[in-house]
Amino acid sequence: MAAVSLGNGLRIFYRERGQGGQTVLLIHGNTASSLWWERVMEHLPGSVRVLAPDLRGCGDSDKPAPPWSIADLAEDIYQFTQALGVGRCFVVGHSLGGGVAMQLAVARPELVERLVLINSAPAEGLVTPPERYAQLEAAVQMPELLKAALGMMMPTAPQDEFYRAVLEESVTKSAGALIPNGRALDVMNLVEQVAGLRVPTLIIYGQKDGLVTLDMMERTRDQIPGAQLELWPDVGHSAPVEAPERLAKRLVEFFGI
């Protein structure tokens, strides 16, 4: 892990692998961290620079007081890329990170060469019912309950040492971001903006997902010009953990790296 300080004062930690003229940027989901991408990174070619930052409030990155917006998270990532000398890159977003990736593509189109969304927050946002927030507050205070909920988001993952490490880091280092990120998704709406995107876009949808629906992904596909939707029937919400080698291979194909 390394760290970089942004112009807004935040210190962002990140994982980095490989080197070369092309860069792949991996953006994780809610209550997650760059650790979720570790096995994907292992299967990407070493001739490509791969960067996976911890979003604010998550992993080892700084944890400022909420609230924050999806636009704030995207601006953090933009500043992160600039601090590391990235002029243009392939962007991959999982879950909440898909919302951040779309916002980044809208706000900084010069940065994004190709876009991949994995069981992403839809372009219209993802609203958590108000009564659910009490349950989420309780989960944040009860690590084993939160681990169980996160485990349901990766139903086909082998329950090995890596799986346990992902869950442990999520509840110990990223749980405080769960509700602020949820609030940010509540008010996100990029439907009009993504209609103007001119970036090749692939949406991967693991169909064993209990959170994001196929209907949401179909609408997002229809809202982004030229986007393609690929269904993975045997994967749940979290392909980076459930099917890392398969995902890495698909990224290599789509990015042409």
Short mmCIF file of C-alpha atoms in Angstrom, two decimals:
data_model
loop_
_atom_site.label_atom_id
_atom_site.label_comp_id
_atom_site.label_asym_id
_atom_site.label_seq_id
_atom_site.Cartn_x
_atom_site.Cartn_y
_atom_site.Cartn_z
CA MET A 1 0.00 0.00 0.00
CA ALA A 2 1.09 3.55 -0.79
CA ALA A 3 -0.53 6.91 -0.10
CA VAL A 4 -0.91 10.26 -1.82
CA SER A 5 -2.25 13.58 -0.53
CA LEU A 6 -4.91 15.34 -2.61
CA GLY A 7 -5.38 19.05 -3.10
CA ASN A 8 -8.42 18.94 -0.78
CA GLY A 9 -6.22 17.70 2.06
CA LEU A 10 -7.35 14.08 2.02
CA ARG A 11 -4.79 11.30 2.11
CA ILE A 12 -5.75 8.42 -0.17
CA PHE A 13 -4.17 4.99 0.12
CA TYR A 14 -3.97 2.71 -2.88
CA ARG A 15 -2.67 -0.53 -4.31
CA GLU A 16 -0.55 -0.51 -7.45
CA ARG A 17 0.66 -3.28 -9.70
CA GLY A 18 2.47 -3.41 -13.04
CA GLN A 19 3.82 -0.61 -15.17
CA GLY A 20 3.43 0.62 -18.69
CA GLY A 21 1.87 3.27 -20.86
CA GLN A 22 -1.71 2.12 -20.23
CA THR A 23 -3.50 2.42 -16.87
CA VAL A 24 -6.45 0.54 -15.43
CA LEU A 25 -8.27 2.25 -12.56
CA LEU A 26 -10.35 0.05 -10.24
CA ILE A 27 -13.02 1.69 -8.03
CA HIS A 28 -14.51 -0.39 -5.22
CA GLY A 29 -18.01 -0.42 -3.75
CA ASN A 30 -19.62 0.64 -0.48
CA THR A 31 -18.11 -0.66 2.78
CA ALA A 32 -15.24 -2.09 0.73
CA SER A 33 -11.66 -1.18 -0.14
CA SER A 34 -8.93 -1.77 -2.69
CA LEU A 35 -8.41 -5.20 -1.10
CA TRP A 36 -11.50 -6.41 -2.96
CA TRP A 37 -9.53 -5.99 -6.21
CA GLU A 38 -6.38 -7.79 -5.10
CA ARG A 39 -7.05 -11.06 -6.90
CA VAL A 40 -8.22 -9.29 -10.06
CA MET A 41 -4.97 -7.32 -10.06
CA GLU A 42 -2.97 -10.54 -9.81
CA HIS A 43 -4.48 -11.72 -13.09
CA LEU A 44 -4.00 -8.51 -15.09
CA PRO A 45 -0.88 -8.21 -17.27
CA GLY A 46 2.20 -6.74 -15.62
CA SER A 47 2.74 -4.61 -18.74
CA VAL A 48 -0.21 -2.41 -17.65
CA ARG A 49 -0.28 -0.07 -14.66
CA VAL A 50 -3.17 -0.99 -12.38
CA LEU A 51 -4.32 1.39 -9.64
CA ALA A 52 -6.91 0.59 -6.95
CA PRO A 53 -7.53 3.42 -4.45
CA ASP A 54 -9.40 3.25 -1.16
CA LEU A 55 -12.25 5.76 -1.41
CA ARG A 56 -12.53 8.36 1.34
CA GLY A 57 -13.95 6.78 4.49
CA CYS A 58 -12.83 3.32 3.40
CA GLY A 59 -9.83 1.09 3.91
CA ASP A 60 -6.77 3.04 5.05
CA SER A 61 -7.77 6.34 3.42
CA ASP A 62 -8.72 9.39 5.49
CA LYS A 63 -12.16 9.41 7.02
CA PRO A 64 -13.56 12.96 6.90
CA ALA A 65 -16.85 13.86 8.51
CA PRO A 66 -19.87 13.24 6.27
CA PRO A 67 -21.88 14.13 4.30
CA TRP A 68 -20.31 13.74 0.89
CA SER A 69 -21.69 13.17 -2.59
CA ILE A 70 -20.93 10.84 -5.48
CA ALA A 71 -19.49 13.92 -7.22
CA ASP A 72 -17.15 14.43 -4.23
CA LEU A 73 -15.97 10.83 -4.48
CA ALA A 74 -15.40 11.19 -8.23
CA GLU A 75 -13.44 14.41 -7.73
CA ASP A 76 -11.26 12.63 -5.16
CA ILE A 77 -10.51 9.96 -7.75
CA TYR A 78 -9.78 12.56 -10.42
CA GLN A 79 -7.33 14.33 -8.10
CA PHE A 80 -5.82 10.94 -7.28
CA THR A 81 -5.17 10.21 -10.96
CA GLN A 82 -3.63 13.63 -11.48
CA ALA A 83 -1.35 13.23 -8.47
CA LEU A 84 -0.10 9.96 -9.98
CA GLY A 85 0.39 11.38 -13.46
CA VAL A 86 -2.46 9.52 -15.18
CA GLY A 87 -3.60 11.32 -18.33
CA ARG A 88 -6.05 8.75 -19.64
CA CYS A 89 -7.17 5.37 -18.32
CA PHE A 90 -9.55 2.46 -18.45
CA VAL A 91 -12.04 2.78 -15.58
CA VAL A 92 -13.76 -0.07 -13.77
CA GLY A 93 -16.40 0.51 -11.08
CA HIS A 94 -18.10 -2.05 -8.86
CA SER A 95 -21.42 -1.31 -7.10
CA LEU A 96 -21.14 2.20 -5.55
CA GLY A 97 -17.88 2.45 -7.49
CA GLY A 98 -19.88 2.15 -10.70
CA GLY A 99 -21.75 5.32 -9.75
CA VAL A 100 -18.43 7.02 -9.04
CA ALA A 101 -17.07 5.77 -12.38
CA MET A 102 -20.06 7.15 -14.29
CA GLN A 103 -19.75 10.49 -12.52
CA LEU A 104 -16.04 10.55 -13.38
CA ALA A 105 -16.78 9.83 -17.04
CA VAL A 106 -19.38 12.60 -17.12
CA ALA A 107 -17.28 15.20 -15.30
CA ARG A 108 -13.87 14.31 -16.76
CA PRO A 109 -14.49 12.68 -20.16
CA GLU A 110 -10.90 13.37 -21.21
CA LEU A 111 -9.72 10.91 -18.54
CA VAL A 112 -11.87 7.88 -19.35
CA GLU A 113 -10.89 5.79 -22.38
CA ARG A 114 -13.24 2.86 -21.71
CA LEU A 115 -15.71 2.15 -18.93
CA VAL A 116 -16.73 -1.09 -17.20
CA LEU A 117 -19.56 -1.19 -14.66
CA ILE A 118 -19.96 -4.31 -12.49
CA ASN A 119 -23.31 -4.76 -10.70
CA SER A 120 -23.21 -1.00 -10.54
CA ALA A 121 -25.40 1.52 -8.84
CA PRO A 122 -27.74 2.47 -11.72
CA ALA A 123 -27.51 5.84 -13.42
CA GLU A 124 -30.73 6.92 -11.70
CA GLY A 125 -29.19 6.34 -8.26
CA LEU A 126 -29.94 3.68 -5.67
CA VAL A 127 -32.39 4.71 -2.97
CA THR A 128 -32.30 3.03 0.44
CA PRO A 129 -35.77 3.07 2.06
CA PRO A 130 -35.72 5.39 5.10
CA GLU A 131 -36.75 2.60 7.47
CA ARG A 132 -33.71 0.56 6.37
CA TYR A 133 -31.28 3.09 7.81
CA ALA A 134 -32.07 2.00 11.37
CA GLN A 135 -31.04 -1.53 10.40
CA LEU A 136 -27.87 -0.25 8.76
CA GLU A 137 -27.01 1.78 11.88
CA ALA A 138 -27.35 -1.41 13.92
CA ALA A 139 -25.20 -3.37 11.47
CA VAL A 140 -22.40 -0.82 11.72
CA GLN A 141 -22.32 -1.43 15.48
CA MET A 142 -22.40 -5.23 15.13
CA PRO A 143 -19.45 -6.53 13.09
CA GLU A 144 -20.73 -10.09 12.77
CA LEU A 145 -24.10 -8.85 11.47
CA LEU A 146 -22.35 -6.63 8.94
CA LYS A 147 -20.08 -9.49 7.86
CA ALA A 148 -23.14 -11.67 7.27
CA ALA A 149 -24.79 -8.95 5.18
CA LEU A 150 -21.62 -8.45 3.12
CA GLY A 151 -21.29 -12.20 2.68
CA MET A 152 -24.71 -12.21 1.03
CA MET A 153 -23.29 -9.78 -1.52
CA MET A 154 -20.74 -12.41 -2.64
CA PRO A 155 -22.78 -15.63 -2.53
CA THR A 156 -20.56 -17.72 -4.81
CA ALA A 157 -17.18 -16.71 -3.36
CA PRO A 158 -15.07 -19.49 -1.85
CA GLN A 159 -15.02 -18.90 1.91
CA ASP A 160 -11.24 -18.99 2.10
CA GLU A 161 -8.62 -16.85 3.81
CA PHE A 162 -9.01 -14.05 1.24
CA TYR A 163 -12.80 -14.01 1.72
CA ARG A 164 -12.35 -13.72 5.48
CA ALA A 165 -9.76 -10.95 5.07
CA VAL A 166 -12.10 -8.97 2.81
CA LEU A 167 -14.95 -9.17 5.32
CA GLU A 168 -12.70 -8.34 8.27
CA GLU A 169 -11.22 -5.26 6.61
CA SER A 170 -14.67 -4.12 5.52
CA VAL A 171 -16.08 -4.13 9.05
CA THR A 172 -12.97 -2.77 10.77
CA LYS A 173 -11.90 -0.07 8.32
CA SER A 174 -14.83 0.80 6.04
CA ALA A 175 -18.04 0.37 8.07
CA GLY A 176 -18.21 4.08 8.90
CA ALA A 177 -18.72 4.87 5.20
CA LEU A 178 -21.75 2.60 4.83
CA ILE A 179 -24.41 5.19 5.67
CA PRO A 180 -22.74 8.30 4.16
CA ASN A 181 -22.27 6.39 0.90
CA GLY A 182 -25.87 5.21 1.04
CA ARG A 183 -27.05 8.80 1.48
CA ALA A 184 -24.91 9.85 -1.49
CA LEU A 185 -26.51 7.16 -3.67
CA ASP A 186 -29.97 8.26 -2.50
CA VAL A 187 -29.62 11.60 -4.27
CA MET A 188 -27.44 10.61 -7.23
CA ASN A 189 -29.09 10.95 -10.63
CA LEU A 190 -26.91 10.83 -13.74
CA VAL A 191 -29.55 9.78 -16.28
CA GLU A 192 -29.42 13.00 -18.30
CA GLN A 193 -25.63 13.31 -18.08
CA VAL A 194 -24.77 9.75 -19.16
CA ALA A 195 -26.88 10.26 -22.28
CA GLY A 196 -24.03 12.46 -23.49
CA LEU A 197 -21.27 9.92 -22.91
CA ARG A 198 -19.22 8.87 -25.91
CA VAL A 199 -17.10 6.23 -24.24
CA PRO A 200 -17.23 2.49 -25.00
CA THR A 201 -19.06 0.96 -22.04
CA LEU A 202 -19.47 -2.62 -20.83
CA ILE A 203 -21.89 -3.49 -18.04
CA ILE A 204 -21.34 -6.85 -16.34
CA TYR A 205 -24.23 -8.14 -14.25
CA GLY A 206 -23.94 -11.12 -11.92
CA GLN A 207 -27.49 -12.43 -11.77
CA LYS A 208 -27.30 -13.88 -8.26
CA ASP A 209 -27.45 -10.31 -6.94
CA GLY A 210 -29.92 -9.54 -4.17
CA LEU A 211 -29.34 -5.78 -4.26
CA VAL A 212 -29.00 -4.49 -7.82
CA THR A 213 -31.64 -5.78 -10.23
CA LEU A 214 -31.37 -6.73 -13.89
CA ASP A 215 -33.99 -4.08 -14.66
CA MET A 216 -31.69 -1.40 -13.20
CA MET A 217 -28.81 -2.56 -15.37
CA GLU A 218 -30.98 -2.73 -18.49
CA ARG A 219 -32.09 0.85 -17.93
CA THR A 220 -28.51 1.99 -17.41
CA ARG A 221 -27.46 0.19 -20.59
CA ASP A 222 -30.22 1.97 -22.50
CA GLN A 223 -29.25 5.35 -21.02
CA ILE A 224 -25.56 5.16 -22.02
CA PRO A 225 -25.19 5.37 -25.83
CA GLY A 226 -23.80 2.15 -27.26
CA ALA A 227 -23.38 0.40 -23.91
CA GLN A 228 -23.45 -3.40 -23.89
CA LEU A 229 -24.81 -5.55 -21.08
CA GLU A 230 -23.31 -8.95 -20.31
CA LEU A 231 -25.06 -11.38 -17.96
CA TRP A 232 -23.15 -13.75 -15.69
CA PRO A 233 -25.81 -16.15 -14.35
CA ASP A 234 -23.50 -17.96 -11.91
CA VAL A 235 -22.10 -14.87 -10.13
CA GLY A 236 -23.60 -12.61 -7.46
CA HIS A 237 -23.12 -8.93 -6.66
CA SER A 238 -19.35 -9.06 -6.23
CA ALA A 239 -17.50 -10.44 -9.26
CA PRO A 240 -14.17 -8.95 -8.08
CA VAL A 241 -14.24 -11.41 -5.16
CA GLU A 242 -16.41 -14.18 -6.63
CA ALA A 243 -14.85 -14.51 -10.09
CA PRO A 244 -11.59 -12.51 -10.15
CA GLU A 245 -9.76 -14.51 -12.81
CA ARG A 246 -12.75 -14.50 -15.15
CA LEU A 247 -13.24 -10.78 -14.59
CA ALA A 248 -9.59 -9.99 -15.25
CA LYS A 249 -9.72 -11.96 -18.50
CA ARG A 250 -12.82 -10.05 -19.61
CA LEU A 251 -11.20 -6.71 -18.79
CA VAL A 252 -8.15 -7.66 -20.85
CA GLU A 253 -10.43 -8.49 -23.77
CA PHE A 254 -12.54 -5.35 -23.54
CA PHE A 255 -9.63 -3.00 -23.01
CA GLY A 256 -7.41 -4.68 -25.60
CA ILE A 257 -4.45 -4.81 -23.20
#
